[in-house]
Short mmCIF file of C-alpha atoms and ligand atoms in Angstrom, two decimals:
data_model
loop_
_atom_site.label_atom_id
_atom_site.label_comp_id
_atom_site.label_asym_id
_atom_site.label_seq_id
_atom_site.Cartn_x
_atom_site.Cartn_y
_atom_site.Cartn_z
CA UNK A 1 21.19 -7.01 -11.77
CA UNK A 2 20.75 -8.62 -8.34
CA UNK A 3 18.27 -8.02 -6.30
CA UNK A 4 20.51 -6.79 -3.84
CA UNK A 5 21.98 -3.69 -5.52
CA UNK A 6 18.46 -2.22 -6.31
CA UNK A 7 17.40 -2.58 -2.11
CA UNK A 8 21.06 -0.77 -1.59
CA UNK A 9 20.73 1.58 -4.00
CA UNK A 10 17.62 2.10 -3.37
CA UNK A 11 17.44 1.89 0.62
CA UNK A 12 20.57 5.04 -0.46
CA UNK A 13 18.35 6.94 -2.12
CA UNK A 14 15.85 6.77 1.15
CA UNK A 15 18.64 7.68 2.81
CA UNK A 16 19.28 10.66 1.06
CA UNK A 17 15.59 12.18 0.82
CA UNK A 18 15.20 11.57 4.19
CA UNK A 19 18.83 13.28 5.56
CA UNK A 20 17.32 16.24 3.16
CA UNK A 21 13.29 16.75 4.32
CA UNK A 22 15.15 16.76 8.06
CA UNK A 23 12.52 13.03 8.46
CA UNK A 24 13.74 10.83 11.28
CA UNK A 25 11.62 7.79 10.13
CA UNK A 26 11.99 5.03 7.66
CA UNK A 27 10.18 4.58 5.50
CA UNK A 28 8.79 0.08 4.79
CA UNK A 29 9.22 -1.17 1.30
CA UNK A 30 7.76 -3.00 0.04
CA UNK A 31 9.05 -5.44 -2.59
CA UNK A 32 5.74 -5.56 -5.65
CA UNK A 33 6.70 -8.87 -7.04
CA UNK A 34 4.13 -8.74 -9.43
CA UNK A 35 5.39 -9.43 -12.66
CA UNK A 36 8.09 -11.85 -11.40
CA UNK A 37 9.03 -15.51 -10.41
CA UNK A 38 8.43 -17.00 -7.52
CA UNK A 39 13.02 -16.84 -7.46
CA UNK A 40 13.33 -14.09 -7.95
CA UNK A 41 10.90 -13.46 -5.04
CA UNK A 42 12.62 -15.73 -3.29
CA UNK A 43 15.89 -13.41 -3.75
CA UNK A 44 14.50 -10.36 -2.55
CA UNK A 45 14.09 -12.05 0.65
CA UNK A 46 16.97 -13.89 0.36
CA UNK A 47 18.37 -9.45 -0.19
CA UNK A 48 16.57 -8.30 3.29
CA UNK A 49 12.94 -7.51 2.20
CA UNK A 50 9.79 -8.97 4.59
CA UNK A 51 7.59 -7.19 2.80
CA UNK A 52 6.05 -8.37 0.08
CA UNK A 53 2.69 -6.70 -2.12
CA UNK A 54 0.67 -8.12 -5.14
CA UNK A 55 -2.23 -7.67 -7.16
CA UNK A 56 -4.03 -10.58 -8.41
CA UNK A 57 -5.67 -13.38 -5.90
CA UNK A 58 -3.91 -16.14 -8.20
CA UNK A 59 -0.10 -14.42 -7.82
CA UNK A 60 -0.24 -13.39 -3.56
CA UNK A 61 -2.21 -17.09 -3.07
CA UNK A 62 1.77 -18.72 -4.42
CA UNK A 63 3.39 -16.40 -3.48
CA UNK A 64 2.08 -16.13 -0.16
CA UNK A 65 2.93 -20.15 -0.31
CA UNK A 66 6.48 -20.23 -1.21
CA UNK A 67 7.93 -17.44 1.13
CA UNK A 68 8.78 -18.36 4.76
CA UNK A 69 6.55 -17.26 7.18
CA UNK A 70 8.06 -14.62 8.11
CA UNK A 71 6.34 -11.96 5.87
CA UNK A 72 4.38 -9.87 5.77
CA UNK A 73 1.81 -9.87 2.96
CA UNK A 74 0.59 -6.85 1.70
CA UNK A 75 -2.82 -7.70 -0.59
CA UNK A 76 -2.20 -3.97 -2.68
CA UNK A 77 -4.74 -4.02 -5.70
CA UNK A 78 -9.14 -4.14 -6.52
CA UNK A 79 -9.97 -6.82 -5.07
CA UNK A 80 -13.58 -8.52 -6.63
CA UNK A 81 -15.63 -8.84 -3.52
CA UNK A 82 -16.83 -12.64 -4.45
CA UNK A 83 -12.87 -13.50 -3.27
CA UNK A 84 -12.48 -12.22 -0.61
CA UNK A 85 -13.13 -15.43 0.71
CA UNK A 86 -10.42 -16.90 -1.20
CA UNK A 87 -8.10 -14.13 0.11
CA UNK A 88 -8.48 -12.51 3.03
CA UNK A 89 -7.57 -14.49 5.79
CA UNK A 90 -3.62 -14.29 4.40
CA UNK A 91 -3.11 -11.94 3.88
CA UNK A 92 -1.64 -8.91 6.68
CA UNK A 93 -2.81 -5.23 5.09
CA UNK A 94 -5.03 -4.34 2.32
CA UNK A 95 -4.33 -1.21 0.18
CA UNK A 96 -7.37 -0.56 -1.49
CA UNK A 97 -10.81 -0.22 0.66
CA UNK A 98 -13.13 1.59 -1.16
CA UNK A 99 -16.49 0.52 -0.49
CA UNK A 100 -18.93 -0.54 1.92
CA UNK A 101 -20.19 -3.45 0.32
CA UNK A 102 -15.93 -4.47 -0.27
CA UNK A 103 -15.63 -3.69 3.06
CA UNK A 104 -18.90 -5.47 4.87
CA UNK A 105 -18.17 -8.95 2.89
CA UNK A 106 -14.41 -8.44 5.16
CA UNK A 107 -15.63 -7.86 7.48
CA UNK A 108 -17.85 -11.01 7.85
CA UNK A 109 -15.49 -13.17 5.57
CA UNK A 110 -11.73 -12.60 8.41
CA UNK A 111 -11.09 -14.33 10.79
CA UNK A 112 -8.89 -11.44 11.87
CA UNK A 113 -8.28 -8.13 12.09
CA UNK A 114 -7.29 -6.77 9.76
CA UNK A 115 -5.48 -4.05 8.47
CA UNK A 116 -6.70 -2.16 5.81
CA UNK A 117 -6.11 0.87 3.81
CA UNK A 118 -7.71 3.33 2.38
CA UNK A 119 -8.16 3.88 -0.51
CA UNK A 120 -8.37 7.16 -2.68
CA UNK A 121 -8.01 8.78 -5.80
CA UNK A 122 -6.42 12.16 -4.69
CA UNK A 123 -6.19 12.93 -8.59
CA UNK A 124 -9.85 12.42 -10.10
CA UNK A 125 -8.31 10.57 -13.00
CA UNK A 126 -11.29 8.09 -14.84
CA UNK A 127 -9.70 5.32 -15.00
CA UNK A 128 -8.05 4.98 -10.75
CA UNK A 129 -10.23 3.65 -7.96
CA UNK A 130 -10.54 4.66 -4.69
CA UNK A 131 -12.61 7.55 -3.66
CA UNK A 132 -11.70 10.83 -3.94
CA UNK A 133 -11.18 13.33 -0.96
CA UNK A 134 -14.23 14.45 -0.30
CA UNK A 135 -15.19 11.27 0.53
CA UNK A 136 -12.50 9.71 2.64
CA UNK A 137 -14.25 11.56 6.69
CA UNK A 138 -17.88 10.10 5.56
CA UNK A 139 -16.88 6.92 4.55
CA UNK A 140 -14.26 6.24 7.72
CA UNK A 141 -16.95 6.94 10.02
CA UNK A 142 -18.90 4.51 8.37
CA UNK A 143 -16.71 1.51 9.34
CA UNK A 144 -17.14 1.69 12.69
CA UNK A 145 -19.55 -1.23 12.90
CA UNK A 146 -16.93 -3.44 11.06
CA UNK A 147 -15.02 -5.24 13.16
CA UNK A 148 -11.95 -7.18 11.66
CA UNK A 149 -11.71 -3.91 10.16
CA UNK A 150 -8.77 -1.24 11.34
CA UNK A 151 -7.70 1.35 9.28
CA UNK A 152 -4.31 1.76 9.39
CA UNK A 153 -4.05 4.85 7.26
CA UNK A 154 -4.87 6.10 3.81
CA UNK A 155 -3.70 5.06 0.46
CA UNK A 156 -2.82 5.99 -3.08
CA UNK A 157 -1.65 5.73 -6.82
CA UNK A 158 -0.34 9.31 -8.11
CA UNK A 159 -0.71 10.08 -12.28
CA UNK A 160 1.89 9.18 -15.00
CA UNK A 161 3.80 11.29 -15.12
CA UNK A 162 7.22 14.45 -15.59
CA UNK A 163 4.63 17.29 -13.20
CA UNK A 164 6.68 15.99 -9.84
CA UNK A 165 4.91 19.24 -8.64
CA UNK A 166 2.54 17.55 -10.00
CA UNK A 167 2.39 14.51 -8.14
CA UNK A 168 3.68 15.99 -5.05
CA UNK A 169 0.75 18.17 -4.60
CA UNK A 170 -1.69 14.87 -5.34
CA UNK A 171 1.23 12.85 -1.49
CA UNK A 172 0.59 16.14 -0.29
CA UNK A 173 -3.20 16.47 0.13
CA UNK A 174 -2.57 12.61 1.14
CA UNK A 175 -1.30 13.78 4.37
CA UNK A 176 -3.01 16.39 5.05
CA UNK A 177 -5.72 13.67 5.20
CA UNK A 178 -4.49 11.37 7.23
CA UNK A 179 -3.45 13.74 9.68
CA UNK A 180 -6.91 15.03 9.55
CA UNK A 181 -8.09 11.40 9.85
CA UNK A 182 -5.67 11.02 12.63
CA UNK A 183 -6.81 14.09 14.88
CA UNK A 184 -10.22 12.49 15.58
CA UNK A 185 -8.79 9.42 17.39
CA UNK A 186 -11.25 7.03 16.72
CA UNK A 187 -9.86 3.16 18.07
CA UNK A 188 -10.26 1.06 14.60
CA UNK A 189 -9.14 3.93 12.23
CA UNK A 190 -5.77 4.97 14.17
CA UNK A 191 -4.56 6.51 10.40
CA UNK A 192 -0.51 6.30 11.88
CA UNK A 193 0.75 5.12 7.94
CA UNK A 194 0.53 6.53 4.24
CA UNK A 195 0.95 3.48 1.64
CA UNK A 196 2.22 6.21 -1.52
CA UNK A 197 5.15 5.99 -3.79
CA UNK A 198 6.57 3.66 -6.93
CA UNK A 199 9.58 3.20 -8.58
CA UNK A 200 8.96 5.93 -10.60
CA UNK A 201 7.80 8.28 -7.64
CA UNK A 202 9.04 7.40 -3.82
CA UNK A 203 10.76 9.67 -2.72
CA UNK A 204 8.28 12.54 -3.56
CA UNK A 205 6.46 10.50 -2.18
CA UNK A 206 9.12 10.30 1.52
CA UNK A 207 9.92 14.03 1.35
CA UNK A 208 5.29 14.20 2.34
CA UNK A 209 5.30 10.95 4.37
CA UNK A 210 5.39 7.70 2.72
CA UNK A 211 5.28 5.19 5.94
CA UNK A 212 4.88 2.33 2.45
CA UNK A 213 6.62 2.58 -0.35
CA UNK A 214 5.52 -0.66 -3.55
CA UNK A 215 8.00 -0.87 -5.34
CA UNK A 216 8.04 -2.95 -8.15
CA UNK A 217 9.97 -2.46 -11.08
CA UNK A 218 12.92 -0.88 -9.70
CA UNK A 219 13.51 -4.18 -7.15
CA UNK A 220 12.81 -6.91 -8.22
CA UNK A 221 12.03 -5.82 -12.49
CA UNK A 222 9.54 -6.77 -14.55
C1 LIG B 301 3.19 -2.30 -9.04
C2 LIG B 301 1.85 -1.67 -8.76
C3 LIG B 301 3.08 -1.15 -7.53
C4 LIG B 301 4.81 -0.74 -8.77
O1 LIG B 301 4.80 -0.78 -8.90
P1 LIG B 301 5.88 -0.06 -10.25
O2 LIG B 301 6.02 1.39 -11.04
O3 LIG B 301 6.97 -1.66 -11.19
O4 LIG B 301 6.51 -0.09 -8.81
C5 LIG B 301 2.18 -0.20 -6.27
N1 LIG B 301 1.45 0.38 -6.09
C6 LIG B 301 0.52 -0.83 -6.31
C7 LIG B 301 -0.76 -0.43 -6.20
C8 LIG B 301 0.51 -1.18 -8.59
O5 LIG B 301 -0.36 -2.01 -8.34
#
């Protein structure tokens, strides 16, 4: 399938979902290109995609270099502290802030304000990265002295399951936490955004207010 056809299908589904849920803000679609070639990523660009996501330093830098300058680049995977310096100044949005040591290194190496999502392990699965839901507020409060970090929102990955009620409850818990952080009115942590939803669960995420969905398989393929 062409990316443009996949994109049209996804957009139609998103619009139906927004109407059904009586929501008005359209989420940004990030094309996750980690499985595909630069040619396929360029096809996504031609289809109108401006947001691109990669989860490894090498793939990220290749895509960034070869895509046109007006794309917004999202780093969506966990990042080793020692690799921060190689990539941080090419990142527009970083979706996996989950420890202070990493925040410290980002702050030291960045020469711009990096828009960061705090990654939260809502489901508590051991295999998942991210901090626990109960630790989010404390963690964000500790970020106030890092002038190159802006906490734009929270990010999570739902468990891989067919249980839609359970997946929705994960997204709902993240939304409630996001609203809580917003109410703290921290200048460095506006926390207006929710990065949640992938190929299998983006409609559920949108129902719960996702502002960025990260779609690989269903948009550009595996
Ligand atoms: C790979 C990946 C995605 C996209 O996954 P698909 O199921 O292919 O849509 C989204 N978010 C993160 C963090 C990923 O690593």
